[in-house]
Coordinates of C-alpha atoms in Angstrom, one line a residue:
X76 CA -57.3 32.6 -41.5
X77 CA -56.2 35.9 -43.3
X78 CA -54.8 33.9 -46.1
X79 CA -58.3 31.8 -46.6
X80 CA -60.5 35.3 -46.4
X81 CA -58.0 37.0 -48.8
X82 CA -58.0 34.8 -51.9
X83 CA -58.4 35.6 -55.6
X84 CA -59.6 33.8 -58.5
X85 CA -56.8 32.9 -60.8
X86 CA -59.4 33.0 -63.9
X87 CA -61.3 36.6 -63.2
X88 CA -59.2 37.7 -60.3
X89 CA -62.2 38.6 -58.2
X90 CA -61.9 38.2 -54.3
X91 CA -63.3 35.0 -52.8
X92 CA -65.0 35.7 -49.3
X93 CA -64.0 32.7 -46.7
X94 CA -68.1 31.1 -47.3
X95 CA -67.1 30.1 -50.5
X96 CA -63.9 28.5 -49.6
X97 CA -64.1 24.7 -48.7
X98 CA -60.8 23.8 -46.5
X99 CA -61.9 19.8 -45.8
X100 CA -62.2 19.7 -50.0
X101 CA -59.1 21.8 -50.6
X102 CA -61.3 23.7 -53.1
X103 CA -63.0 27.3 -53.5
X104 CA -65.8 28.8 -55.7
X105 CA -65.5 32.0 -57.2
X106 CA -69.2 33.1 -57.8
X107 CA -68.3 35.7 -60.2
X108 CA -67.0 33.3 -63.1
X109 CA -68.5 30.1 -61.8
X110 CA -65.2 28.5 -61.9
X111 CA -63.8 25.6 -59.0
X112 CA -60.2 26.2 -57.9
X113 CA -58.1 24.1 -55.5
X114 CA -56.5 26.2 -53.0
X115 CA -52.9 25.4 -54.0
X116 CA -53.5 27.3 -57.0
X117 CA -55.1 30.0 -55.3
X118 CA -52.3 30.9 -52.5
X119 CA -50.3 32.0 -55.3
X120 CA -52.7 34.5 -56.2
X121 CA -53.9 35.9 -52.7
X122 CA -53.2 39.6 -52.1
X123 CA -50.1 40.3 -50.4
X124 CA -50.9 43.3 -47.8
X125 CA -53.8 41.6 -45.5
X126 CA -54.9 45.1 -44.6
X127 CA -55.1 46.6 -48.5
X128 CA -52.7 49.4 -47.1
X129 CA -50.2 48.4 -49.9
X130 CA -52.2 48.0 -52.7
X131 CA -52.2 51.2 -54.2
X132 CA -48.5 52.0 -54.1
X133 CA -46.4 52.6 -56.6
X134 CA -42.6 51.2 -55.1
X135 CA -40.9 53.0 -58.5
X136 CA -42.0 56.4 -57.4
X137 CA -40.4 56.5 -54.0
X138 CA -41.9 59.7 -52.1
X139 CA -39.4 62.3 -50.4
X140 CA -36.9 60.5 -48.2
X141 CA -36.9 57.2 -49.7
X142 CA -34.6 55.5 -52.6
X143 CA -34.1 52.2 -54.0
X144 CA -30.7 51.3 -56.1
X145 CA -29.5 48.5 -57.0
X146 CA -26.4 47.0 -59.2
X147 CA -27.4 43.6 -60.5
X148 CA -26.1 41.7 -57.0
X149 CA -28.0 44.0 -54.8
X150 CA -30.9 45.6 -54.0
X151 CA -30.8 48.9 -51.4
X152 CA -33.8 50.5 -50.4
X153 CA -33.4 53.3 -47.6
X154 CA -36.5 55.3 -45.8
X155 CA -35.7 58.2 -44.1
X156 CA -36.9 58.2 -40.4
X157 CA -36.7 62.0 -40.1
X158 CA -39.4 63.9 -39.3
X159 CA -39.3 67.2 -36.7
X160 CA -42.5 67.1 -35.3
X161 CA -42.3 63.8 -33.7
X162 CA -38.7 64.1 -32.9
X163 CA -39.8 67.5 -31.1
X164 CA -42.3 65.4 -28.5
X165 CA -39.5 62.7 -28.6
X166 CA -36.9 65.2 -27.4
X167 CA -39.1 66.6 -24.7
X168 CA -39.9 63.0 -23.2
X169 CA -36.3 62.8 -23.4
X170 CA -35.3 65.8 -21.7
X171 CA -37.8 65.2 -19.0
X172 CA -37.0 61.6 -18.4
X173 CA -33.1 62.6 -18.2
X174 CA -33.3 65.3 -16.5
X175 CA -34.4 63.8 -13.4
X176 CA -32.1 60.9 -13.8
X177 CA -28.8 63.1 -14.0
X178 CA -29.5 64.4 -10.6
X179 CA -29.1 60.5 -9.2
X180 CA -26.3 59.4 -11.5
X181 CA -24.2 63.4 -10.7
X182 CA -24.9 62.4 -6.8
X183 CA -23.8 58.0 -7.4
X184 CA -20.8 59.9 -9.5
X185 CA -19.8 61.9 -7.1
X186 CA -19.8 59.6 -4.1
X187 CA -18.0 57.4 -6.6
X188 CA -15.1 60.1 -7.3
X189 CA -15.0 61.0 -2.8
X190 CA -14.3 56.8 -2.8
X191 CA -12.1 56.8 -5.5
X192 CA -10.2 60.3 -5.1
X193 CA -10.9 60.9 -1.3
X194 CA -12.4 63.5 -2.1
X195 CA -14.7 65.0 -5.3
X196 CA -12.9 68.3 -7.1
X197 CA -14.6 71.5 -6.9
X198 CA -15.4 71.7 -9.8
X199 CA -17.7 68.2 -9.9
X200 CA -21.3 69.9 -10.5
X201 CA -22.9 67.6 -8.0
X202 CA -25.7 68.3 -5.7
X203 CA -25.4 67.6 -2.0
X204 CA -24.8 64.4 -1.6
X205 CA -24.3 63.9 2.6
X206 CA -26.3 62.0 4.7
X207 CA -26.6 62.0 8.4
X208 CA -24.8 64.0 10.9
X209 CA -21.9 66.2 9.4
X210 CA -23.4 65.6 5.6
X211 CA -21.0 62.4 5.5
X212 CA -20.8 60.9 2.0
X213 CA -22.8 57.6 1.0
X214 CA -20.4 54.5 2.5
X215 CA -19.5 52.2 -0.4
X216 CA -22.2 50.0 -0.3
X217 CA -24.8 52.7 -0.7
X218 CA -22.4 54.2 -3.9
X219 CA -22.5 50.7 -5.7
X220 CA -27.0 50.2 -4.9
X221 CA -27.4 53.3 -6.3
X222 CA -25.4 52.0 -9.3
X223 CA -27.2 48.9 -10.1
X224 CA -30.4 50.8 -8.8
X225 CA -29.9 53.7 -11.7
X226 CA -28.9 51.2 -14.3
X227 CA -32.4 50.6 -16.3
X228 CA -33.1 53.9 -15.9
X229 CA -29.8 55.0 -17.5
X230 CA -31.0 52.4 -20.0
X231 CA -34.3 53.9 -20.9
X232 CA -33.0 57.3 -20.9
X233 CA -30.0 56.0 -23.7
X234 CA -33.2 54.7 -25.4
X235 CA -34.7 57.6 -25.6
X236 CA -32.1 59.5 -26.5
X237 CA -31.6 57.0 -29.7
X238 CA -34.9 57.7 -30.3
X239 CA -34.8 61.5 -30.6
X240 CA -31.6 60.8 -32.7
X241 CA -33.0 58.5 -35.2
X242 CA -35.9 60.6 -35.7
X243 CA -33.2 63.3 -36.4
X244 CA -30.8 61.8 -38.7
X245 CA -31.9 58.2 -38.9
X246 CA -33.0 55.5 -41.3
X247 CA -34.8 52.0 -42.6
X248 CA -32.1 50.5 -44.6
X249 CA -32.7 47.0 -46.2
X250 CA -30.4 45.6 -48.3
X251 CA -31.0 42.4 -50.4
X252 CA -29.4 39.7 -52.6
X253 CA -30.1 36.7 -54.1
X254 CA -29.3 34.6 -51.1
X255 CA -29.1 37.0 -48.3
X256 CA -31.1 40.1 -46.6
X257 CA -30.7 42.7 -43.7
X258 CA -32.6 45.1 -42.4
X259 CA -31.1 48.0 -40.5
X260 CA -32.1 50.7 -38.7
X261 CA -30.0 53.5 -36.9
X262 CA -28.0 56.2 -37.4
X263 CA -25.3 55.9 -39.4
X264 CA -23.3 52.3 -38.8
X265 CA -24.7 52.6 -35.1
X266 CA -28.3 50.6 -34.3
X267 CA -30.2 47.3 -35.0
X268 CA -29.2 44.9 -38.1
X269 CA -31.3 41.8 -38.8
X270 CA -30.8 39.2 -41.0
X271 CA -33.4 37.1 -42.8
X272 CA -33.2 34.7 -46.1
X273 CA -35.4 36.8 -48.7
X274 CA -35.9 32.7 -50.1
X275 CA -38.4 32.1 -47.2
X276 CA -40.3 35.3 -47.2
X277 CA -44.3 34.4 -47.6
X278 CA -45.5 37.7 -46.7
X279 CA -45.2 41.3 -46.7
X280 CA -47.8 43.9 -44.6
X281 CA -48.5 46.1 -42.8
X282 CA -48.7 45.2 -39.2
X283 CA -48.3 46.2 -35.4
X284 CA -45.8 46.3 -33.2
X285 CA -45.5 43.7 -30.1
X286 CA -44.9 46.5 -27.6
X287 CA -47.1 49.4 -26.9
X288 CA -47.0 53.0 -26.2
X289 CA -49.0 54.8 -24.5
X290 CA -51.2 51.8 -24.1
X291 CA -51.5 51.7 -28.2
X292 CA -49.3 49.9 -30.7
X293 CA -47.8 51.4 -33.6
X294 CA -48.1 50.4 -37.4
X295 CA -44.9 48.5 -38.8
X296 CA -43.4 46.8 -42.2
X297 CA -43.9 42.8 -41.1
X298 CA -41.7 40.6 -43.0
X299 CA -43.0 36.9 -42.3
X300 CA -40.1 34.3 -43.1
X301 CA -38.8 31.8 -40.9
X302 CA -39.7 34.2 -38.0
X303 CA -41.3 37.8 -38.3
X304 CA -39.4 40.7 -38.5
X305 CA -41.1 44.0 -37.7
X306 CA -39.4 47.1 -38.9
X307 CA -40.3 50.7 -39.7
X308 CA -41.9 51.6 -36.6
X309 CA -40.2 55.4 -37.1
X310 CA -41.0 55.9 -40.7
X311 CA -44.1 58.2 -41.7
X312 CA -47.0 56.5 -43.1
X313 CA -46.1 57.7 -46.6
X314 CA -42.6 56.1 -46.4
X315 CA -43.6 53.2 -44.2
X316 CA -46.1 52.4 -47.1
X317 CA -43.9 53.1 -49.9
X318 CA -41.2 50.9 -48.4
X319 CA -43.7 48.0 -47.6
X320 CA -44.7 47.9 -51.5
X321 CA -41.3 48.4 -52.9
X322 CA -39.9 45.1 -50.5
X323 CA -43.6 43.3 -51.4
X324 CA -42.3 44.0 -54.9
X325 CA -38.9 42.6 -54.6
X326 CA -39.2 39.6 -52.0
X327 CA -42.5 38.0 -53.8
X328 CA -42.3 39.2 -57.3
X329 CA -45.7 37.2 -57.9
X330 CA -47.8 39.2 -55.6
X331 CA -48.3 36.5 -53.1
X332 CA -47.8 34.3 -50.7
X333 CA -45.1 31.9 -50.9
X334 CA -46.5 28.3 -49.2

């Protein structure tokens, strides 16, 4: 449905609203130049960004953080993901959330190291750990719950963690040839590569994520191919934008959709 309330006349290039688009006929009426168009000629011609957030952005004047280079084979654009303020709130859920969670994994540890050893050094920094009469340690079993129990928490606390980093030092990197595309984002040659043929992209824009926070989704880059692939989530609006254009630019140099 976004794609029928999104098209453009190929004659004046003025927007046709959905009324004026007949799907049983295969036909639409732009009102402004009187003129009858099938639809197949109009998808070529329908505005890329559904939500207009792309229009106006100019991909060759990447704004601070952001580059795009290429050497005839391949394309590179890069978005910085840095930006302090949101890594500051980032590194205090991540603080918070960790903090409490190295109190359990010290005490599983430490029982751990009293199975292992016989006994924990003196040095182990680990909080009292007996139960019962005498303060006897955890028996095995206990040691090996508490494992599996701390494990997605350990989990979302790496996560985190990754987070704070990548808002730190981190970065969008897509990278795209002829026949091939990836999308990366990390920090340095650690984090999350997907690939995606840049032959089947229909549609760049500006989306939301699948997951929420807070309750609320976040704006992201959605490249629509053979499946969707979200990126960008990280990346300031300026930069998000920027690299939204610049990869709307490169994957359907028409400035449309692709059927």
């Amino acid at each position: 449905m976004d794609r029928v309330s999104n098209l453009a006349c190929p004659s004046c290039s003025a927007a046709i609203p959905a009324d004026d688009v007949n799907i049983g006929e295969g036909v639409a009426l732009c009102r402004a130049c009187s003129t009858l168009s099938r639809l197949s000629a109009l998808a070529a011609t329908a505005p890329l960004a559904v939500q207009g957030t792309l229009a106006g952005v100019n991909p060759a004047a990447p704004p601070a953080g952001c580059s795009m280079s290429g050497n005839g084979v391949e394309t590179v654009l890069v978005a910085s993901c840095r930006s302090i303020p949101t890594a500051a709130v980032a590194l205090g859920m991540a603080a918070f959330w960790n903090g409490i969670v190295s109190v359990f994994v010290l005490i599983a540890i430490a029982s751990t190291l009293h199975h292992a050893l016989g006994s924990v050094p003196a040095w182990f920094p680990a909080p009292p750990m007996g139960s019962g009469q005498g303060g006897a340690p955890m028996p095995l079993g206990m040691t090996l719950f508490l494992w599996v129990f701390l494990a997605p928490f350990i989990a979302i606390g790496a996560m985190l963690a990754g987070v704070v980093a990548t808002l730190l030092v981190g970065r969008v990197e897509v990278r795209v040839r002829s026949d091939s595309a990836s999308a990366f984002t990390g920090v340095g040659p650690l984090g999350w590569r997907r690939r995606f043929d840049p032959l089947h992209v229909r549609q760049v824009s500006i989306g939301q994520t699948t997951w929420k926070q807070n309750d609320q989704t976040r704006p992201v880059i959605v490249i629509e191919g053979e499946s969707a692939i979200r990126i960008g989530s990280l990346l300031t609006e300026t930069r998000r934008n920027w690299l939204g254009a610049a990869l709307q630019e490169i994957l359907v140099p028409r400035g449309g959709v692709r059927c």
